Coordinates of C-alpha atoms in Angstrom, one line a residue:
X195 CA 2.2 -21.0 -55.4
X196 CA 1.0 -19.1 -52.3
X197 CA 4.4 -18.5 -49.8
X198 CA 3.6 -17.6 -46.1
X199 CA 4.8 -14.4 -45.1
X200 CA 7.9 -14.2 -42.8
X201 CA 7.3 -14.1 -38.7
X202 CA 9.1 -10.7 -39.0
X203 CA 6.2 -9.1 -41.1
X204 CA 3.7 -10.3 -38.5
X205 CA 5.6 -9.0 -35.3
X206 CA 7.6 -5.9 -36.3
X207 CA 4.3 -3.2 -35.8
X208 CA 4.6 -4.3 -32.3
X209 CA 7.7 -3.7 -31.4
X210 CA 7.2 -0.4 -33.5
X211 CA 3.9 0.6 -31.8
X212 CA 5.7 0.0 -28.4
X213 CA 8.7 2.9 -28.8
X214 CA 6.0 5.4 -30.7
X215 CA 4.2 4.6 -27.3
X216 CA 7.2 4.9 -25.3
X217 CA 8.1 8.4 -27.3
X218 CA 4.2 9.6 -26.8
X219 CA 4.8 8.9 -23.1
X220 CA 8.2 10.6 -23.1
X221 CA 7.5 13.7 -24.9
X222 CA 4.4 13.8 -21.9
X223 CA 6.4 14.1 -19.3
X224 CA 9.0 16.4 -21.2
X225 CA 6.0 18.5 -21.5
X226 CA 4.2 18.2 -17.7
X227 CA 7.9 19.1 -16.7
X228 CA 8.0 22.7 -18.6
X229 CA 4.3 22.9 -17.2
X230 CA 5.5 23.1 -14.0
X231 CA 8.4 25.2 -14.9
X232 CA 5.7 28.0 -15.7
X233 CA 3.8 27.0 -12.6
X234 CA 6.9 27.4 -10.1
X235 CA 7.2 30.9 -11.9
X236 CA 4.0 32.1 -11.5
X237 CA 4.1 30.8 -7.4
X238 CA 7.5 33.1 -7.1
X239 CA 5.4 36.0 -9.1
X240 CA 2.1 36.0 -8.7
X241 CA 0.7 36.7 -4.9
X242 CA -1.8 38.6 -2.5
X243 CA 0.9 41.8 -3.6
X244 CA 1.1 42.7 -7.2
X245 CA 4.8 43.4 -7.3
X246 CA 6.4 43.8 -11.0
X247 CA 8.8 41.5 -12.8
X248 CA 11.9 43.2 -12.6
X249 CA 11.5 43.4 -8.8
X250 CA 10.4 40.0 -8.9
X251 CA 13.5 38.7 -10.2
X252 CA 15.6 41.5 -7.9
X253 CA 14.3 39.8 -5.1
X254 CA 15.9 35.9 -6.3
X255 CA 18.7 36.7 -7.6
X256 CA 20.2 40.5 -6.7
X257 CA 18.6 40.2 -2.6
X258 CA 19.6 43.6 -0.7
X259 CA 16.7 43.7 1.9
X260 CA 14.3 45.7 1.1
X261 CA 10.7 45.1 1.9
X262 CA 10.2 43.5 -1.5
X263 CA 13.1 41.3 -1.5
X264 CA 11.9 39.9 1.5
X265 CA 8.6 39.0 0.3
X266 CA 10.2 37.5 -2.9
X267 CA 12.9 35.9 -0.7
X268 CA 11.9 35.0 2.4
X269 CA 8.5 34.1 1.8
X270 CA 7.5 33.6 -1.6
X271 CA 10.7 31.5 -3.1
X272 CA 10.5 29.0 0.5
X273 CA 6.4 28.8 -0.1
X274 CA 6.9 27.9 -3.7
X275 CA 9.6 25.4 -3.0
X276 CA 7.8 23.3 -0.3
X277 CA 4.6 23.4 -2.5
X278 CA 7.2 21.3 -5.3
X279 CA 8.4 18.6 -3.0
X280 CA 5.0 18.3 -0.7
X281 CA 2.9 17.9 -3.8
X282 CA 5.6 15.1 -5.3
X283 CA 5.6 13.5 -2.1
X284 CA 1.4 13.7 -1.8
X285 CA 1.3 12.5 -5.7
X286 CA 3.7 9.7 -5.3
X287 CA 2.0 8.9 -2.0
X288 CA -1.4 8.5 -3.5
X289 CA -0.3 6.8 -6.2
X290 CA 1.6 4.0 -4.5
X291 CA -1.7 3.6 -1.9
X292 CA -3.8 3.4 -4.8
X293 CA -2.0 0.3 -6.5
X294 CA -1.3 -1.1 -2.5
X295 CA -4.9 -1.0 -1.4
X296 CA -5.9 -1.9 -5.3
X297 CA -8.7 0.6 -4.0
X298 CA -9.1 3.9 -6.7
X299 CA -10.3 6.3 -4.0
X300 CA -7.0 5.7 -1.8
X301 CA -5.3 8.9 -0.6
X302 CA -3.1 9.8 2.2
X303 CA -6.2 9.1 4.5
X304 CA -7.3 5.7 3.9
X305 CA -4.5 4.2 6.0
X306 CA -5.0 6.6 8.8
X307 CA -1.2 8.4 8.1
X308 CA -3.1 11.9 8.0
X309 CA -5.0 11.2 11.3
X310 CA -2.0 9.6 12.9
X311 CA 0.5 12.7 12.3
X312 CA -3.0 15.1 13.0
X313 CA -3.0 13.3 16.6
X314 CA 0.4 13.3 17.4
X315 CA 0.5 16.9 16.6
X316 CA -2.4 18.1 18.5
X317 CA -1.0 15.7 21.6
X318 CA 2.2 18.0 21.1
X319 CA 0.5 21.2 21.1
X320 CA -1.7 20.5 23.8
X321 CA 0.0 18.2 26.2
X322 CA 3.9 19.2 25.6
X323 CA 3.3 23.1 24.4
X324 CA 4.8 22.4 21.4
X325 CA 4.3 25.8 19.2
X326 CA 7.4 25.8 16.7
X327 CA 6.7 23.8 13.1
X328 CA 10.1 22.3 13.5
X329 CA 8.6 20.9 17.0
X330 CA 5.3 20.0 14.4
X331 CA 7.3 17.9 12.1
X332 CA 9.1 15.3 14.2
X333 CA 5.4 14.6 16.1
X334 CA 3.9 14.0 13.0
X335 CA 7.0 11.8 11.6
X336 CA 6.4 9.8 14.4
X337 CA 2.5 10.1 14.5
X338 CA 2.4 8.4 11.0
X339 CA 5.3 6.2 12.1
X340 CA 2.9 3.9 14.4
X341 CA -0.3 4.9 12.6
X342 CA 1.1 3.0 9.7
X343 CA 3.0 0.4 11.7
X344 CA -0.4 -0.2 14.0
X345 CA -1.9 -0.7 10.6
X346 CA 0.3 -3.1 9.2
X347 CA -0.4 -5.2 12.4
X348 CA -4.3 -5.1 12.4
X349 CA -4.0 -5.6 8.3
X350 CA -2.5 -9.6 9.4
X351 CA 1.2 -9.1 9.1
X352 CA 2.5 -11.7 6.2
X353 CA -1.2 -12.1 5.3
X354 CA -2.0 -8.6 4.9
X355 CA -4.7 -8.0 1.6
X356 CA -5.6 -4.5 1.0
X357 CA -8.8 -5.2 1.7
X358 CA -7.4 -5.3 5.6
X359 CA -5.3 -2.7 5.1
X360 CA -8.3 -0.4 4.3
X361 CA -10.2 -1.3 7.2
X362 CA -7.8 -1.2 9.6
X363 CA -6.9 2.2 8.3
X364 CA -10.6 3.2 8.2
X365 CA -11.2 2.0 11.9
X366 CA -7.9 3.6 12.9
X367 CA -8.7 7.3 11.5
X368 CA -12.0 7.1 13.0
X369 CA -10.5 6.0 16.6
X370 CA -7.8 9.2 16.2
X371 CA -10.6 11.6 14.8
X372 CA -12.8 11.1 17.7
X373 CA -9.3 11.9 20.0
X374 CA -8.9 14.9 17.7
X375 CA -12.2 16.5 18.6
X376 CA -11.9 15.1 22.0
X377 CA -8.8 17.3 23.0
X378 CA -9.7 20.0 20.3
X379 CA -12.7 20.9 22.8
X380 CA -11.2 20.3 26.1
X381 CA -8.6 22.1 24.8
X382 CA -9.0 26.0 23.6
X383 CA -5.6 26.5 23.1
X384 CA -4.9 23.3 21.5
X385 CA -7.9 24.6 19.4
X386 CA -6.6 27.7 18.2
X387 CA -3.0 26.8 17.4
X388 CA -4.5 23.8 15.2
X389 CA -7.4 25.6 13.3
X390 CA -4.9 27.0 11.0
X391 CA -2.7 23.7 10.5
X392 CA -5.5 21.6 9.7
X393 CA -7.1 23.4 7.0
X394 CA -3.5 22.8 4.9
X395 CA -1.5 25.7 3.9
X396 CA 1.9 27.2 2.8
X397 CA 1.8 30.1 4.1
X398 CA 4.5 28.9 6.9
X399 CA 6.6 28.1 5.0
X400 CA 10.3 28.7 5.7
X401 CA 14.0 27.4 4.1
X402 CA 14.8 25.7 7.7
X403 CA 11.2 23.7 6.6
X404 CA 12.0 22.9 3.7
X405 CA 15.5 21.9 4.4
X406 CA 14.2 19.7 7.1
X407 CA 11.7 17.8 5.6
X408 CA 13.2 17.7 2.2
X409 CA 15.8 14.3 2.6
X410 CA 12.9 12.4 4.2
X411 CA 11.1 13.0 1.1
X412 CA 13.7 12.3 -1.0
X413 CA 14.4 8.6 0.7
X414 CA 9.9 8.1 0.4
X415 CA 10.4 9.2 -3.3
X416 CA 13.4 7.2 -3.8
X417 CA 11.6 3.8 -2.1
X418 CA 8.3 3.9 -4.0
X419 CA 10.0 4.6 -7.4
X420 CA 11.8 1.5 -6.5
X421 CA 8.7 -0.6 -6.5
X422 CA 7.0 0.2 -9.7
X423 CA 7.8 -3.4 -11.3
X424 CA 6.1 -5.1 -8.1
X425 CA 3.5 -2.8 -8.1
X426 CA 2.3 -3.8 -11.8
X427 CA 2.9 -7.1 -10.7
X428 CA 0.8 -6.9 -7.5
X429 CA -2.3 -5.3 -9.7
X430 CA -2.7 -8.7 -11.0
X431 CA -3.7 -10.0 -7.6
X432 CA -1.5 -11.7 -4.9
X433 CA -1.5 -15.4 -6.9
X434 CA -0.8 -13.8 -10.2
X435 CA 2.2 -11.6 -8.5
X436 CA 4.0 -14.4 -6.3
X437 CA 3.8 -16.4 -9.6
X438 CA 5.7 -13.5 -11.1
X439 CA 8.1 -13.7 -8.2
X440 CA 7.2 -10.5 -6.7
X441 CA 7.6 -11.0 -2.5
X442 CA 4.7 -9.5 -1.8
X443 CA 5.6 -8.6 2.1
X444 CA 8.7 -6.9 0.9
X445 CA 6.8 -4.9 -1.8
X446 CA 4.1 -4.2 1.0
X447 CA 6.5 -3.1 3.4
X448 CA 8.5 -1.2 1.5
X449 CA 5.3 0.9 0.0
X450 CA 4.1 1.3 3.9
X451 CA 7.7 2.7 5.0
X452 CA 7.4 5.1 1.5
X453 CA 3.6 6.3 2.1
X454 CA 5.1 7.4 5.4
X455 CA 7.9 9.2 5.0
X456 CA 5.8 11.0 2.1
X457 CA 3.0 11.2 4.2
X458 CA 4.4 12.1 7.3
X459 CA 6.4 15.2 5.9
X460 CA 4.1 16.8 3.9
X461 CA 1.4 16.6 6.7
X462 CA 3.8 17.6 9.5
X463 CA 5.1 20.7 7.0
X464 CA 1.6 21.9 5.4
X465 CA -1.1 20.4 7.3
X466 CA -3.3 17.5 6.1
X467 CA -4.0 18.7 2.3
X468 CA -6.6 16.6 0.8
X469 CA -7.8 15.4 -2.3
X470 CA -4.3 16.0 -4.5
X471 CA -3.3 12.5 -4.0
X472 CA -6.5 11.0 -4.8
X473 CA -7.2 13.0 -8.1
X474 CA -3.5 13.1 -10.1
X475 CA -3.4 9.4 -10.3
X476 CA -6.2 9.0 -12.5
X477 CA -5.4 11.6 -14.5
X478 CA -2.1 10.2 -15.1
X479 CA -3.8 6.6 -16.0
X480 CA -5.5 8.4 -18.7
X481 CA -2.3 9.6 -20.5
X482 CA 0.2 6.8 -19.6
X483 CA -2.0 3.6 -18.9
X484 CA -1.8 1.4 -16.2
X485 CA 2.3 1.2 -15.9
X486 CA 2.9 2.2 -12.9
X487 CA 7.3 3.3 -14.0
X488 CA 5.2 5.5 -16.0
X489 CA 3.0 6.6 -13.3
X490 CA 4.6 7.2 -10.3
X491 CA 6.9 10.0 -12.2
X492 CA 4.4 11.9 -13.8
X493 CA 2.2 11.8 -10.9
X494 CA 5.6 13.3 -9.7
X495 CA 5.4 16.1 -11.3
X496 CA 1.8 17.2 -11.7
X497 CA 1.2 16.8 -8.2
X498 CA 3.2 19.7 -7.6
X499 CA 1.2 21.2 -10.7
X500 CA -2.2 21.0 -9.2
X501 CA -0.8 22.2 -5.7
X502 CA 1.0 25.3 -6.9
X503 CA -2.0 26.1 -9.3
X504 CA -4.0 26.1 -6.0
X505 CA -2.0 28.3 -4.3
X506 CA -1.3 30.8 -7.0
X507 CA -5.3 30.6 -7.3
X508 CA -5.8 31.2 -3.5
X509 CA -3.9 34.0 -3.2
X510 CA -5.2 35.9 -6.5
X511 CA -8.9 35.4 -6.0
X512 CA -9.2 36.5 -2.5
X513 CA -6.4 39.6 -2.9
X514 CA -5.8 41.2 -0.5
X515 CA -6.0 38.2 2.2
X516 CA -5.6 34.5 0.7
X517 CA -7.8 30.9 1.0
X518 CA -5.5 28.5 2.0
X519 CA -4.2 26.2 -0.5
X520 CA -6.1 23.2 1.9
X521 CA -9.5 24.7 1.1
X522 CA -8.7 25.2 -2.8
X523 CA -7.8 22.0 -3.4
X524 CA -11.3 20.7 -1.4
X525 CA -13.5 22.8 -3.8
X526 CA -11.6 21.7 -6.5
X527 CA -11.5 18.2 -5.8
X528 CA -15.5 17.7 -4.0
X529 CA -16.7 17.5 -7.7
X530 CA -13.6 15.3 -9.4
X531 CA -14.3 13.0 -6.3
X532 CA -17.7 13.1 -7.2
X533 CA -17.2 12.3 -10.6
X534 CA -14.9 9.3 -9.7
X535 CA -17.9 8.2 -7.4
X536 CA -20.3 7.5 -10.6
X537 CA -17.5 6.2 -13.0
X538 CA -18.6 2.7 -14.0
X539 CA -14.9 2.0 -14.5
X540 CA -13.8 3.5 -11.1
X541 CA -12.5 0.3 -9.6
X542 CA -10.5 -0.6 -12.4
X543 CA -6.5 0.1 -11.8

């Protein structure tokens, strides 16, 4: 006599496969944290000037004020800390942007955030005589915030769609880039001061800079992580997301606020560093799949790995000088960008 198999027999493998996938993702995240720890140590130990490891250890934990300790404690440690938080901010911002706009090539420039921060900084330099990084931070935040609001208004507020937001950001970026070029051409002093900042660099990092922007980046990171589930629903389309109970307006406003805080703080401290927020989310999706609850934490860990690794590489290949991290990420990111453009499945998020 034939007996039907019990329901458990057919449903049991699914939970087992799910648990296995969760274990693999968790292990991968722990491995990523371990890689980040290694790169962090390299960021402190390796530089344009070769310093023995025992002296590096002394400079970190037994600061006495000699020249070597000053290089390690006052230059490399703040630079590494800034790379950690800025890298995480750029990774989270890029991930949220790509999910919000459903554009696989979105980065901090697609919504005009970088352009807004840069325009505010160059205005402060040219018209107000601001010369300190402390001053840049607040003007960059203001510029990023104003552009974020403008993009959302031009995108249609309640009727805002990914396409409208992307088009509004692109249009504002074009206008602001023209303004930047005009100011720099008319004010050579502003051009000289902006030249180093616009390349994107961690070289000017100080502990006050880190402590000043860290709270803003922390709030932005919390906001980004808090909307992982709504962003998952948003990936299905507005109608499906609404049917699942997602509040589209609240999700988009929260995402824009998170992007403003993350990009504004990162751009203010280091200048507009490109490609980090573009490349890392694509690498992460290949590891985790499309679940934003995993993509966001992975991006927050692996983006500092890329940024600090590029910074260390820039210090090593050009000894006794150094290449700015923005140049290194652009050199690495260009071929990756071309690869992403040529991929057939590029648009599937």
